[in-house]
Amino acid sequence: MEIRDTMLPVLRPLGGEEEVQAIREVIESGWWGKGPKVAEFEQKFAEMVGAKYAVAVTSASHGQDLVMKAKGFKGIDVINPTMSFIATATIPLWNDCTTNIVDIREDDLNIDPDDVKKRLKRNSDALIAVNMAGIPAPIDEIREFYDGLIIEDTAHSCYVEGAGKKGDVAVWSFQAVKTMPCGDGGMITTDDYDLYCKVRDMTWFGVSSTWSRAQGQSGKPGYAWDYQVDILGYKYYMIDIMAAICLEQMKKLPAHLERRRHIQSQYNERLFSEIKRPPHSETVQYYVGRVPSEHRDKLIDYLADKKIHTSVHFKPLYKYGPIKQDREYPVCETEWTKLISLPCHNAMKEEDIDYVVYWVNKYFEENV
């Protein structure tokens, strides 16, 4: 097969005239900040995931941070799976907490309940349950012995059926290559009214939104310029330009997820037997294959020469200086050296799928 002229990216967003028009409408409206589009997005997103309340924020990372601040966490132990983006383990440090990294399960790379049980401390008051590559974390199993706050990290599972329903609060991501991207942004969802009120009020320095005050006050028309600040807040709110993109991406989400699942099913059916497939077909965020460790880096270089961009999405958290842990992680240490993410996104055409399948299989035909 002839080698491509341009690189095939491992992930990328896909937008169109609908998103351009949505942004144009916001710009022409004169309301660019947090306003009616954010309110509409919060309502529709809560309905989609089955949550009572939703607060749109600047990123999933800021969402996790706001939850921890709203809960008043200081000096506690926060449990994290070792297979995750560094944000989940760094944010506890922002809040003067410690990060307790535990091992993962071999089959789906999610947090291991047995290791959680072994590593619990008296002050392990919060746990981050990451839905690895969209596969639901085993929260029900953890709940059998753990009664602390569970933050469900749903950055990779928008939208997998049931995602965001198991933890006490869920944090979602709309970063540029997620399944419902707007460049960056996030959402906090919960059924806890008190927590909802706290994070809502903390998104803008404890100030009620300009949009809400522009709707009048006490039945009077006009802008209510006066406001009271009663809590310490931050500047983490989403703006209408981002929300407008998300609203259009939400309309396209079912078709986009179907396309990703099609790509993954093609890989599962057609790739060389040396590729170990993901355990569930609903892993909508990206395609995580596993190959023998001795071939992983060689395959990455081989595919790069063929203009195919791959990735190893997560290096174990315990390998980063600020959060090193003085213990062993036998499952993660074995499995992470096998991981490779192959291209999987909505801009891929059938010939792109064929191209990836051909060159992955060609590598193993030549090297196994």
PDB file of C-alpha atoms in Angstrom, residues 67-167:
ATOM      1  CA  VAL A  67     -15.699  19.877  44.193  1.00  0.00           C
ATOM      2  CA  MET A  68     -12.789  19.423  46.579  1.00  0.00           C
ATOM      3  CA  LYS A  69     -12.909  23.077  47.602  1.00  0.00           C
ATOM      4  CA  ALA A  70     -16.681  22.993  48.056  1.00  0.00           C
ATOM      5  CA  LYS A  71     -16.301  19.967  50.333  1.00  0.00           C
ATOM      6  CA  GLY A  72     -13.680  21.846  52.343  1.00  0.00           C
ATOM      7  CA  PHE A  73     -11.058  19.115  51.961  1.00  0.00           C
ATOM      8  CA  LYS A  74      -7.729  19.884  53.633  1.00  0.00           C
ATOM      9  CA  GLY A  75      -5.107  17.383  54.710  1.00  0.00           C
ATOM     10  CA  ILE A  76      -7.088  14.320  53.677  1.00  0.00           C
ATOM     11  CA  ASP A  77      -5.926  11.283  51.720  1.00  0.00           C
ATOM     12  CA  VAL A  78      -7.320  11.094  48.163  1.00  0.00           C
ATOM     13  CA  ILE A  79      -7.262   7.707  46.414  1.00  0.00           C
ATOM     14  CA  ASN A  80      -6.379   7.636  42.699  1.00  0.00           C
ATOM     15  CA  PRO A  81      -5.901   4.865  40.134  1.00  0.00           C
ATOM     16  CA  THR A  82      -2.378   4.828  38.729  1.00  0.00           C
ATOM     17  CA  MET A  83      -3.694   4.734  35.161  1.00  0.00           C
ATOM     18  CA  SER A  84      -4.998   8.272  34.671  1.00  0.00           C
ATOM     19  CA  PHE A  85      -4.048  11.729  33.491  1.00  0.00           C
ATOM     20  CA  ILE A  86      -1.806  13.537  35.961  1.00  0.00           C
ATOM     21  CA  ALA A  87      -4.539  16.078  36.791  1.00  0.00           C
ATOM     22  CA  THR A  88      -6.509  13.637  38.946  1.00  0.00           C
ATOM     23  CA  ALA A  89      -3.506  13.110  41.227  1.00  0.00           C
ATOM     24  CA  THR A  90      -2.191  16.696  41.118  1.00  0.00           C
ATOM     25  CA  ILE A  91      -5.414  18.475  42.068  1.00  0.00           C
ATOM     26  CA  PRO A  92      -5.455  16.998  45.600  1.00  0.00           C
ATOM     27  CA  LEU A  93      -2.031  18.613  46.056  1.00  0.00           C
ATOM     28  CA  TRP A  94      -3.553  21.998  45.125  1.00  0.00           C
ATOM     29  CA  ASN A  95      -5.828  21.503  48.118  1.00  0.00           C
ATOM     30  CA  ASP A  96      -3.105  20.520  50.616  1.00  0.00           C
ATOM     31  CA  CYS A  97      -4.182  16.888  50.459  1.00  0.00           C
ATOM     32  CA  THR A  98      -2.152  13.761  49.737  1.00  0.00           C
ATOM     33  CA  THR A  99      -2.519  11.484  46.737  1.00  0.00           C
ATOM     34  CA  ASN A 100      -2.772   7.762  47.414  1.00  0.00           C
ATOM     35  CA  ILE A 101      -2.154   5.915  44.152  1.00  0.00           C
ATOM     36  CA  VAL A 102      -3.492   2.359  43.858  1.00  0.00           C
ATOM     37  CA  ASP A 103      -3.073  -0.350  41.246  1.00  0.00           C
ATOM     38  CA  ILE A 104      -5.420  -1.227  38.396  1.00  0.00           C
ATOM     39  CA  ARG A 105      -7.233  -4.338  37.231  1.00  0.00           C
ATOM     40  CA  GLU A 106      -5.639  -6.271  34.398  1.00  0.00           C
ATOM     41  CA  ASP A 107      -8.725  -6.745  32.260  1.00  0.00           C
ATOM     42  CA  ASP A 108     -10.065  -3.200  31.870  1.00  0.00           C
ATOM     43  CA  LEU A 109      -7.254  -1.071  33.399  1.00  0.00           C
ATOM     44  CA  ASN A 110      -9.680   0.486  35.886  1.00  0.00           C
ATOM     45  CA  ILE A 111      -9.004   1.076  39.577  1.00  0.00           C
ATOM     46  CA  ASP A 112      -8.698  -2.196  41.504  1.00  0.00           C
ATOM     47  CA  PRO A 113     -11.141  -2.456  44.457  1.00  0.00           C
ATOM     48  CA  ASP A 114      -8.921  -5.030  46.167  1.00  0.00           C
ATOM     49  CA  ASP A 115      -5.958  -2.668  46.126  1.00  0.00           C
ATOM     50  CA  VAL A 116      -8.165   0.200  47.293  1.00  0.00           C
ATOM     51  CA  LYS A 117      -9.118  -1.916  50.310  1.00  0.00           C
ATOM     52  CA  LYS A 118      -5.452  -2.634  51.062  1.00  0.00           C
ATOM     53  CA  ARG A 119      -4.374   1.018  50.760  1.00  0.00           C
ATOM     54  CA  LEU A 120      -7.184   2.731  52.667  1.00  0.00           C
ATOM     55  CA  LYS A 121      -6.076   5.114  55.394  1.00  0.00           C
ATOM     56  CA  ARG A 122      -8.032   6.520  58.301  1.00  0.00           C
ATOM     57  CA  ASN A 123      -8.330   9.844  56.469  1.00  0.00           C
ATOM     58  CA  SER A 124      -9.047   8.460  52.977  1.00  0.00           C
ATOM     59  CA  ASP A 125     -12.093  10.699  52.663  1.00  0.00           C
ATOM     60  CA  ALA A 126     -12.203  10.964  48.864  1.00  0.00           C
ATOM     61  CA  LEU A 127     -11.647   8.659  45.905  1.00  0.00           C
ATOM     62  CA  ILE A 128     -11.305   9.468  42.201  1.00  0.00           C
ATOM     63  CA  ALA A 129     -12.922   6.727  40.098  1.00  0.00           C
ATOM     64  CA  VAL A 130     -11.719   7.182  36.516  1.00  0.00           C
ATOM     65  CA  ASN A 131     -13.744   5.521  33.756  1.00  0.00           C
ATOM     66  CA  MET A 132     -10.692   4.333  31.844  1.00  0.00           C
ATOM     67  CA  ALA A 133     -11.203   4.888  28.095  1.00  0.00           C
ATOM     68  CA  GLY A 134     -14.928   5.091  28.815  1.00  0.00           C
ATOM     69  CA  ILE A 135     -15.219   1.731  30.603  1.00  0.00           C
ATOM     70  CA  PRO A 136     -17.179   2.258  33.838  1.00  0.00           C
ATOM     71  CA  ALA A 137     -15.052   2.037  36.971  1.00  0.00           C
ATOM     72  CA  PRO A 138     -16.108  -0.625  39.531  1.00  0.00           C
ATOM     73  CA  ILE A 139     -17.758   1.851  41.884  1.00  0.00           C
ATOM     74  CA  ASP A 140     -20.397  -0.612  43.128  1.00  0.00           C
ATOM     75  CA  GLU A 141     -17.650  -2.968  44.320  1.00  0.00           C
ATOM     76  CA  ILE A 142     -15.840  -0.128  46.075  1.00  0.00           C
ATOM     77  CA  ARG A 143     -19.053   1.041  47.736  1.00  0.00           C
ATOM     78  CA  GLU A 144     -19.317  -2.324  49.511  1.00  0.00           C
ATOM     79  CA  PHE A 145     -16.539  -1.258  51.884  1.00  0.00           C
ATOM     80  CA  TYR A 146     -15.932   2.478  51.272  1.00  0.00           C
ATOM     81  CA  ASP A 147     -18.197   5.311  52.417  1.00  0.00           C
ATOM     82  CA  GLY A 148     -16.080   8.355  51.530  1.00  0.00           C
ATOM     83  CA  LEU A 149     -16.811  10.814  48.713  1.00  0.00           C
ATOM     84  CA  ILE A 150     -16.457   9.268  45.249  1.00  0.00           C
ATOM     85  CA  ILE A 151     -15.776  11.646  42.377  1.00  0.00           C
ATOM     86  CA  GLU A 152     -16.551   9.814  39.136  1.00  0.00           C
ATOM     87  CA  ASP A 153     -14.131  11.005  36.452  1.00  0.00           C
ATOM     88  CA  THR A 154     -16.227  10.705  33.304  1.00  0.00           C
ATOM     89  CA  ALA A 155     -13.837  12.574  30.996  1.00  0.00           C
ATOM     90  CA  HIS A 156     -13.691   9.542  28.695  1.00  0.00           C
ATOM     91  CA  SER A 157     -17.291   8.358  28.967  1.00  0.00           C
ATOM     92  CA  CYS A 158     -19.494  11.003  27.352  1.00  0.00           C
ATOM     93  CA  TYR A 159     -21.751   9.316  26.782  1.00  0.00           C
ATOM     94  CA  VAL A 160     -21.610   5.696  27.938  1.00  0.00           C
ATOM     95  CA  GLU A 161     -24.916   4.484  29.340  1.00  0.00           C
ATOM     96  CA  GLY A 162     -24.948   4.892  33.119  1.00  0.00           C
ATOM     97  CA  ALA A 163     -21.836   7.056  33.286  1.00  0.00           C
ATOM     98  CA  GLY A 164     -21.954   9.665  36.036  1.00  0.00           C
ATOM     99  CA  LYS A 165     -24.597   7.810  38.059  1.00  0.00           C
ATOM    100  CA  LYS A 166     -22.495   5.758  40.479  1.00  0.00           C
ATOM    101  CA  GLY A 167     -20.388   8.349  42.293  1.00  0.00           C
TER     102      GLY A 167
END
